Coordinates of C-alpha atoms and ligand atoms in Angstrom, one line a residue:
X18 CA 34.2 -70.4 -29.8
X19 CA 37.7 -69.6 -28.3
X20 CA 39.6 -68.9 -25.2
X21 CA 40.6 -65.7 -25.7
X22 CA 42.2 -65.8 -22.7
X23 CA 43.6 -69.4 -23.2
X24 CA 44.8 -68.0 -26.8
X25 CA 48.2 -67.9 -25.7
X26 CA 51.3 -66.5 -27.9
X27 CA 52.6 -70.1 -27.8
X28 CA 49.6 -72.0 -28.6
X29 CA 48.9 -69.6 -31.7
X30 CA 52.5 -69.8 -33.1
X31 CA 53.9 -72.8 -31.5
X32 CA 57.0 -70.7 -30.0
X33 CA 57.2 -68.4 -27.0
X34 CA 57.4 -64.2 -27.8
X35 CA 60.3 -62.6 -27.9
X36 CA 59.2 -59.1 -26.6
X37 CA 56.5 -57.7 -25.2
X38 CA 56.0 -54.1 -25.3
X39 CA 52.4 -52.0 -24.1
X40 CA 51.1 -48.2 -24.8
X41 CA 48.1 -46.6 -23.3
X42 CA 44.9 -44.7 -24.1
X43 CA 44.4 -40.9 -23.5
X44 CA 42.1 -39.1 -22.2
X45 CA 42.0 -35.4 -23.7
X46 CA 41.4 -33.0 -20.5
X47 CA 41.8 -29.9 -22.5
X48 CA 42.5 -28.6 -26.2
X49 CA 40.2 -30.2 -28.6
X50 CA 40.7 -29.8 -32.2
X51 CA 43.8 -27.6 -31.9
X52 CA 46.5 -30.7 -32.8
X53 CA 45.7 -30.0 -36.8
X54 CA 45.9 -26.1 -36.2
X55 CA 49.0 -26.5 -35.2
X56 CA 48.3 -25.8 -31.3
X57 CA 48.0 -26.9 -28.0
X58 CA 46.8 -30.0 -26.3
X59 CA 46.8 -32.0 -22.6
X60 CA 46.2 -35.5 -22.6
X61 CA 46.6 -37.8 -20.2
X62 CA 47.5 -41.9 -20.2
X63 CA 44.8 -43.9 -19.5
X64 CA 45.2 -46.6 -16.9
X65 CA 43.5 -49.4 -19.6
X66 CA 47.0 -50.1 -22.1
X67 CA 47.4 -52.2 -25.3
X68 CA 50.1 -55.0 -24.9
X69 CA 51.9 -56.5 -27.7
X70 CA 53.6 -59.7 -27.9
X71 CA 55.9 -59.9 -30.8
X72 CA 58.6 -62.8 -32.6
X73 CA 61.0 -61.8 -35.3
X74 CA 60.2 -64.4 -38.7
X75 CA 62.6 -65.6 -40.8
X76 CA 60.8 -64.7 -43.7
X77 CA 58.7 -61.4 -44.5
X78 CA 55.1 -62.5 -43.5
X79 CA 53.5 -60.7 -40.8
X80 CA 51.3 -63.1 -38.6
X81 CA 48.8 -61.1 -36.2
X82 CA 46.3 -62.1 -33.6
X83 CA 44.2 -60.1 -32.1
X84 CA 41.8 -60.7 -29.1
X85 CA 39.4 -58.3 -30.6
X86 CA 38.5 -60.8 -33.3
X87 CA 38.9 -63.8 -31.3
X88 CA 39.2 -65.7 -34.0
X89 CA 41.5 -69.2 -34.3
X90 CA 43.6 -67.9 -36.6
X91 CA 45.9 -65.1 -37.1
X92 CA 45.8 -62.4 -40.0
X93 CA 48.8 -62.4 -41.9
X94 CA 50.4 -60.6 -44.8
X95 CA 53.7 -59.9 -46.7
X96 CA 55.6 -56.6 -45.7
X97 CA 55.8 -54.5 -49.0
X98 CA 52.3 -55.6 -49.6
X99 CA 50.3 -53.4 -47.1
X100 CA 46.9 -52.8 -48.2
X101 CA 43.9 -50.5 -46.5
X102 CA 41.0 -53.7 -46.0
X103 CA 39.0 -51.3 -43.8
X104 CA 39.4 -53.6 -40.8
X105 CA 41.4 -53.4 -37.3
X106 CA 45.0 -54.8 -39.4
X107 CA 45.5 -51.7 -40.8
X108 CA 46.5 -50.0 -37.8
X109 CA 49.6 -53.0 -38.3
X110 CA 49.7 -52.7 -41.7
X111 CA 49.9 -48.9 -41.6
X112 CA 52.9 -49.3 -38.6
X113 CA 54.9 -51.6 -41.1
X114 CA 54.4 -49.4 -44.4
X115 CA 55.4 -46.3 -42.3
X116 CA 58.5 -47.9 -40.8
X117 CA 60.0 -49.8 -44.0
X118 CA 59.0 -45.7 -45.8
X119 CA 61.4 -44.7 -42.8
X120 CA 64.1 -47.5 -44.1
X121 CA 63.5 -49.4 -40.8
X122 CA 65.1 -52.5 -41.3
X123 CA 62.1 -55.0 -39.8
X124 CA 61.4 -58.6 -41.6
X125 CA 58.1 -60.6 -40.5
X126 CA 57.2 -61.3 -37.6
X127 CA 54.4 -63.0 -35.7
X128 CA 52.4 -61.0 -33.0
X129 CA 49.4 -61.4 -30.6
X130 CA 47.7 -58.2 -29.2
X131 CA 45.7 -57.7 -26.4
X132 CA 44.2 -54.9 -24.9
X133 CA 41.9 -53.0 -22.4
X134 CA 41.5 -49.9 -23.8
X135 CA 37.6 -49.8 -24.9
X136 CA 37.4 -49.5 -28.9
X137 CA 35.3 -46.6 -30.1
X138 CA 34.9 -45.1 -26.6
X139 CA 37.0 -41.7 -28.3
X140 CA 40.0 -43.0 -25.8
X141 CA 42.2 -43.7 -28.8
X142 CA 42.3 -47.4 -28.9
X143 CA 43.9 -47.2 -32.3
X144 CA 47.1 -45.0 -30.8
X145 CA 47.4 -47.6 -28.4
X146 CA 48.1 -50.2 -30.4
X147 CA 50.6 -48.0 -33.1
X148 CA 52.6 -47.5 -30.5
X149 CA 52.4 -50.5 -28.7
X150 CA 53.6 -52.3 -32.4
X151 CA 55.9 -49.6 -33.3
X152 CA 58.1 -50.5 -29.5
X153 CA 57.6 -54.3 -30.0
X154 CA 59.2 -53.9 -33.4
X155 CA 61.6 -51.5 -32.7
X156 CA 62.7 -53.8 -29.4
X157 CA 62.7 -57.1 -31.7
X158 CA 64.6 -55.8 -34.3
X159 CA 67.0 -53.8 -32.5
X160 CA 66.3 -50.3 -33.7
X161 CA 66.8 -46.8 -32.3
X162 CA 63.6 -45.4 -32.0
X163 CA 63.0 -42.2 -29.9
X164 CA 59.7 -41.6 -28.7
X165 CA 59.1 -38.3 -31.1
X166 CA 59.8 -40.4 -33.8
X167 CA 57.5 -43.7 -32.6
X168 CA 54.3 -40.8 -32.1
X169 CA 55.4 -39.6 -35.9
X170 CA 55.0 -43.4 -37.0
X171 CA 51.8 -44.2 -35.3
X172 CA 50.7 -40.9 -37.4
X173 CA 52.1 -41.5 -40.1
X174 CA 50.3 -45.5 -39.8
X175 CA 47.0 -43.9 -39.1
X176 CA 46.7 -40.7 -41.8
X177 CA 48.3 -42.9 -44.5
X178 CA 47.2 -46.8 -44.7
X179 CA 44.3 -46.2 -42.1
X180 CA 43.3 -43.0 -44.3
X181 CA 42.0 -41.0 -41.2
X182 CA 42.9 -37.3 -41.7
X183 CA 43.9 -37.2 -37.9
X184 CA 46.0 -34.8 -36.0
X185 CA 49.1 -36.1 -33.8
X186 CA 47.9 -35.6 -30.2
X187 CA 46.8 -39.5 -29.9
X188 CA 50.1 -41.0 -30.6
X189 CA 51.8 -38.6 -28.8
X190 CA 49.8 -39.5 -25.7
X191 CA 50.8 -43.1 -26.4
X192 CA 54.4 -42.5 -26.5
X193 CA 54.5 -40.2 -23.9
X194 CA 51.7 -39.6 -21.4
X195 CA 51.6 -41.3 -17.7
X196 CA 48.7 -41.9 -15.7
X197 CA 49.4 -39.6 -13.4
X198 CA 50.3 -36.3 -14.7
X199 CA 49.1 -34.3 -18.0
X200 CA 51.1 -33.8 -21.0
X201 CA 50.7 -30.1 -22.6
X202 CA 51.8 -30.6 -26.0
X203 CA 52.6 -28.0 -28.4
X204 CA 52.0 -30.0 -31.8
X205 CA 53.5 -27.5 -33.5
X206 CA 57.1 -28.2 -31.7
X207 CA 56.5 -31.0 -30.1
X208 CA 57.9 -29.5 -27.0
X209 CA 56.0 -31.0 -24.3
X210 CA 55.7 -30.8 -20.5
X211 CA 54.1 -33.1 -17.9
X212 CA 52.1 -31.9 -15.3
X213 CA 51.0 -32.8 -11.8
X214 CA 47.2 -32.5 -11.7
X215 CA 46.4 -30.5 -8.4
X216 CA 46.4 -32.4 -5.4
X217 CA 42.6 -31.6 -4.4
X218 CA 41.5 -33.5 -7.5
X219 CA 40.9 -36.3 -9.5
X220 CA 39.5 -38.0 -12.8
X221 CA 36.2 -39.6 -13.7
X222 CA 36.1 -40.7 -17.5
X223 CA 32.1 -42.2 -18.3
X224 CA 31.6 -43.2 -21.8
X225 CA 28.8 -42.1 -23.2
X226 CA 28.2 -45.6 -25.3
X227 CA 27.1 -43.3 -28.3
X228 CA 29.7 -44.9 -30.8
X229 CA 32.0 -42.0 -33.3
X230 CA 33.6 -42.6 -35.8
X231 CA 36.6 -40.5 -37.4
X232 CA 37.4 -41.6 -40.5
X233 CA 34.0 -40.4 -40.8
X234 CA 32.9 -37.6 -42.5
X235 CA 32.6 -34.5 -40.0
X236 CA 36.1 -34.5 -38.6
X237 CA 37.1 -34.3 -42.4
X238 CA 34.8 -31.1 -43.1
X239 CA 35.9 -29.8 -39.4
X240 CA 39.1 -29.9 -40.2
X241 CA 38.8 -28.4 -44.0
X242 CA 36.9 -25.8 -42.2
X243 CA 40.1 -24.6 -40.4
X244 CA 42.4 -24.9 -43.4
X245 CA 39.9 -22.6 -45.0
X246 CA 40.0 -20.2 -42.6
X247 CA 43.6 -20.0 -41.7
X248 CA 43.7 -19.7 -45.6
X249 CA 41.1 -16.5 -45.2
X250 CA 42.8 -14.8 -43.0
X251 CA 46.5 -14.8 -44.1
X252 CA 47.9 -17.4 -41.5
X253 CA 49.9 -21.0 -41.9
X254 CA 47.3 -22.1 -38.9
X255 CA 44.7 -20.7 -36.6
X256 CA 47.5 -21.5 -34.2
X257 CA 48.8 -18.1 -35.2
X258 CA 45.5 -16.3 -34.5
X259 CA 45.5 -14.2 -31.5
X260 CA 42.0 -13.9 -29.7
X261 CA 42.0 -10.1 -29.7
X262 CA 42.2 -10.4 -33.4
X263 CA 39.2 -12.5 -33.6
X264 CA 36.5 -10.1 -33.8
X265 CA 38.2 -8.1 -36.6
X266 CA 38.5 -11.2 -38.8
X267 CA 35.3 -10.9 -40.5
X268 CA 35.1 -14.8 -41.4
X269 CA 31.8 -15.8 -42.8
X270 CA 29.6 -18.2 -41.0
X271 CA 30.0 -20.9 -39.9
X272 CA 34.4 -20.6 -40.0
X273 CA 33.6 -17.7 -37.7
X274 CA 32.4 -19.8 -35.3
X275 CA 35.3 -22.7 -36.2
X276 CA 38.5 -20.2 -36.1
X277 CA 36.9 -18.7 -32.8
X278 CA 36.7 -22.4 -31.3
X279 CA 40.3 -23.4 -32.1
X280 CA 41.6 -19.8 -31.2
X281 CA 39.9 -19.6 -27.7
X282 CA 40.5 -23.2 -26.9
X283 CA 44.3 -22.7 -27.6
X284 CA 44.3 -19.7 -25.0
X285 CA 42.3 -22.5 -22.8
X286 CA 45.2 -24.8 -22.8
X287 CA 47.6 -22.5 -21.7
X288 CA 45.8 -21.2 -19.5
X289 CA 45.3 -25.0 -18.2
X290 CA 48.6 -25.3 -17.7
X291 CA 49.1 -21.8 -15.5
X292 CA 46.0 -23.0 -13.6
X293 CA 47.8 -27.0 -13.0
X294 CA 50.8 -25.0 -12.3
X295 CA 49.7 -23.5 -9.7
X296 CA 47.3 -26.3 -8.3
X297 CA 44.1 -24.4 -9.3
X298 CA 41.6 -27.1 -9.5
X299 CA 38.6 -24.5 -9.7
X300 CA 40.2 -22.7 -12.7
X301 CA 40.7 -25.7 -14.1
X302 CA 37.5 -27.3 -13.8
X303 CA 36.2 -23.8 -15.4
X304 CA 38.4 -23.7 -18.4
X305 CA 37.3 -27.7 -18.7
X306 CA 33.3 -25.8 -18.8
X307 CA 33.9 -23.5 -21.3
X308 CA 35.7 -25.8 -23.9
X309 CA 33.0 -28.1 -23.7
X310 CA 30.6 -24.9 -24.4
X311 CA 32.6 -23.9 -27.4
X312 CA 32.8 -27.2 -29.0
X313 CA 28.9 -27.9 -28.3
X314 CA 28.2 -24.0 -29.9
X315 CA 30.9 -22.8 -32.1
X316 CA 32.5 -26.4 -33.7
X317 CA 29.4 -28.4 -33.3
X318 CA 30.9 -31.4 -32.6
X319 CA 28.6 -33.1 -29.6
X320 CA 25.4 -34.3 -29.2
X321 CA 22.5 -33.6 -27.5
X322 CA 23.2 -37.1 -25.5
X323 CA 26.5 -36.1 -24.7
X324 CA 25.5 -32.1 -23.6
X325 CA 23.0 -34.5 -21.3
X326 CA 25.8 -36.3 -19.7
X327 CA 27.9 -33.0 -19.4
X328 CA 24.7 -31.1 -18.2
X329 CA 24.7 -33.9 -15.5
X330 CA 28.6 -34.1 -14.4
X331 CA 28.3 -30.0 -14.4
X332 CA 25.8 -30.2 -11.6
X333 CA 27.1 -32.3 -9.2
X334 CA 28.8 -31.0 -5.8
X335 CA 32.3 -31.6 -6.3
X336 CA 32.2 -31.2 -10.1
X337 CA 35.1 -28.8 -10.5
X338 CA 34.4 -29.4 -14.4
X339 CA 33.3 -31.9 -17.3
X340 CA 33.4 -32.0 -21.3
X341 CA 33.6 -34.2 -24.1
X342 CA 37.3 -35.4 -25.0
X343 CA 38.0 -36.4 -28.1
X344 CA 37.2 -35.9 -31.7
X345 CA 33.2 -35.8 -30.9
X346 CA 29.8 -37.2 -32.4
X347 CA 30.1 -39.3 -29.1
X348 CA 32.3 -41.5 -27.4
X349 CA 33.3 -40.3 -23.8
X350 CA 33.1 -37.6 -21.0
X351 CA 35.9 -36.4 -18.5
X352 CA 35.1 -34.9 -15.1
X353 CA 37.3 -33.3 -13.0
X354 CA 36.2 -34.3 -9.2
X355 CA 37.1 -33.5 -5.8
X356 CA 39.7 -36.2 -4.4
X357 CA 37.7 -39.0 -3.0
X358 CA 34.4 -38.7 -4.0
X359 CA 35.2 -39.9 -7.6
X360 CA 33.4 -43.8 -7.7
X361 CA 30.8 -42.5 -6.1
X362 CA 30.5 -39.3 -8.6
X363 CA 30.8 -41.0 -11.6
X364 CA 28.0 -43.9 -10.3
X365 CA 25.3 -41.1 -9.5
X366 CA 26.5 -39.0 -12.9
X367 CA 26.2 -42.8 -14.7
X368 CA 22.8 -43.3 -12.9
X369 CA 20.9 -40.3 -13.3
X370 CA 21.9 -40.1 -17.2
X371 CA 20.7 -43.8 -17.3
X372 CA 17.3 -42.6 -15.8
X373 CA 16.7 -39.9 -17.7
X374 CA 18.1 -40.6 -21.4
X375 CA 18.5 -44.6 -21.1
X376 CA 21.3 -45.7 -23.1
X377 CA 24.5 -47.7 -21.3
X378 CA 26.8 -45.4 -19.7
X379 CA 30.2 -47.1 -18.8
X380 CA 32.3 -45.7 -16.0
X381 CA 36.2 -46.1 -17.1
X382 CA 37.8 -44.3 -14.8
X383 CA 38.6 -45.1 -11.7
Ligands
LIG22 C1 40.5 -37.3 -32.6 C2 42.6 -37.4 -33.3 C3 42.9 -36.3 -32.8 C4 42.1 -35.0 -32.2 C5 41.4 -35.1 -31.3 C6 40.3 -34.2 -31.5 O1 40.8 -38.2 -31.2 O2 42.7 -38.4 -33.3 O3 44.0 -35.8 -33.7 O4 42.3 -33.8 -33.6 O5 40.0 -35.7 -32.8 O6 41.1 -32.9 -30.4

């Protein structure tokens, strides 16, 4: 058994790293399944981060080791020879392939990856790895890559070699968000704005323990339903539909419900931004509750277990609002709670959920 903590870069590669770069995971506060509809999102960075230590090599071979595999030897591949293996190394291969496609001059390298962003919890461990990797390679090979381009490279890696048809929210968040401010993003223009959380509030995030899977079927189906809805409505994307126009839209089910989620969710994100500008935790919380209801009933990406966890959270005093975060079908629940009460509420909600529904909910924040 390899001792993860002591399998340092020097032990693996016989020399010290030249650069060390990090990137966080993300929790989306509101704006779910809007990013691939050119809409609005509002993630915040997790305190959990992925860290990449890296040194350039003289050849064109990538040698990569990760604490998540805890093997004795690094996985290697030749640059230019990237191909999907269905494993974690695909995120790294996706990044190098995307950088090379852009004509960014990278050579071989040795890299050691370490992360405390939990896998499969809906906090986008994959985007944090992609962004930390782009940053480390950018620094090692002295390439000037701005944060939006960094996000675009990460997104190309994920939609290209990895093959998950995701929007750009997670990579934008990993590249640009901080843990102390919400990041409002217009995913069409990639314009963004940082907003403080209300002084009276803080966040709780609980992982339901139910694993989700994106590259998987349902996400793809929802995405296609959105494309079909936009086409029938004669717009470029559902972002271009106003709430008032929905009633007259006359889409067949389930497209009517899918479109209603996206269009109302976009409106909620804009209103959530206004609420943050006023420091209004109550209104922000109500919008989170509405967002969950819409994901549950209209977009149908929740599960009974997640609904139960959200309902328990919403029933507690000192909770402004709660919703599932991320792509859905499992993952984590985010709650906005009264400042100072986070630890106590998180433990109460996790305990009640365990007592009634079993499972292993884990408190990720605080
Ligand atoms: C996943 C995707 C994002 C976004 C969310 C849903 O996290 O990676 O691009 O679509 O689902 O909001």
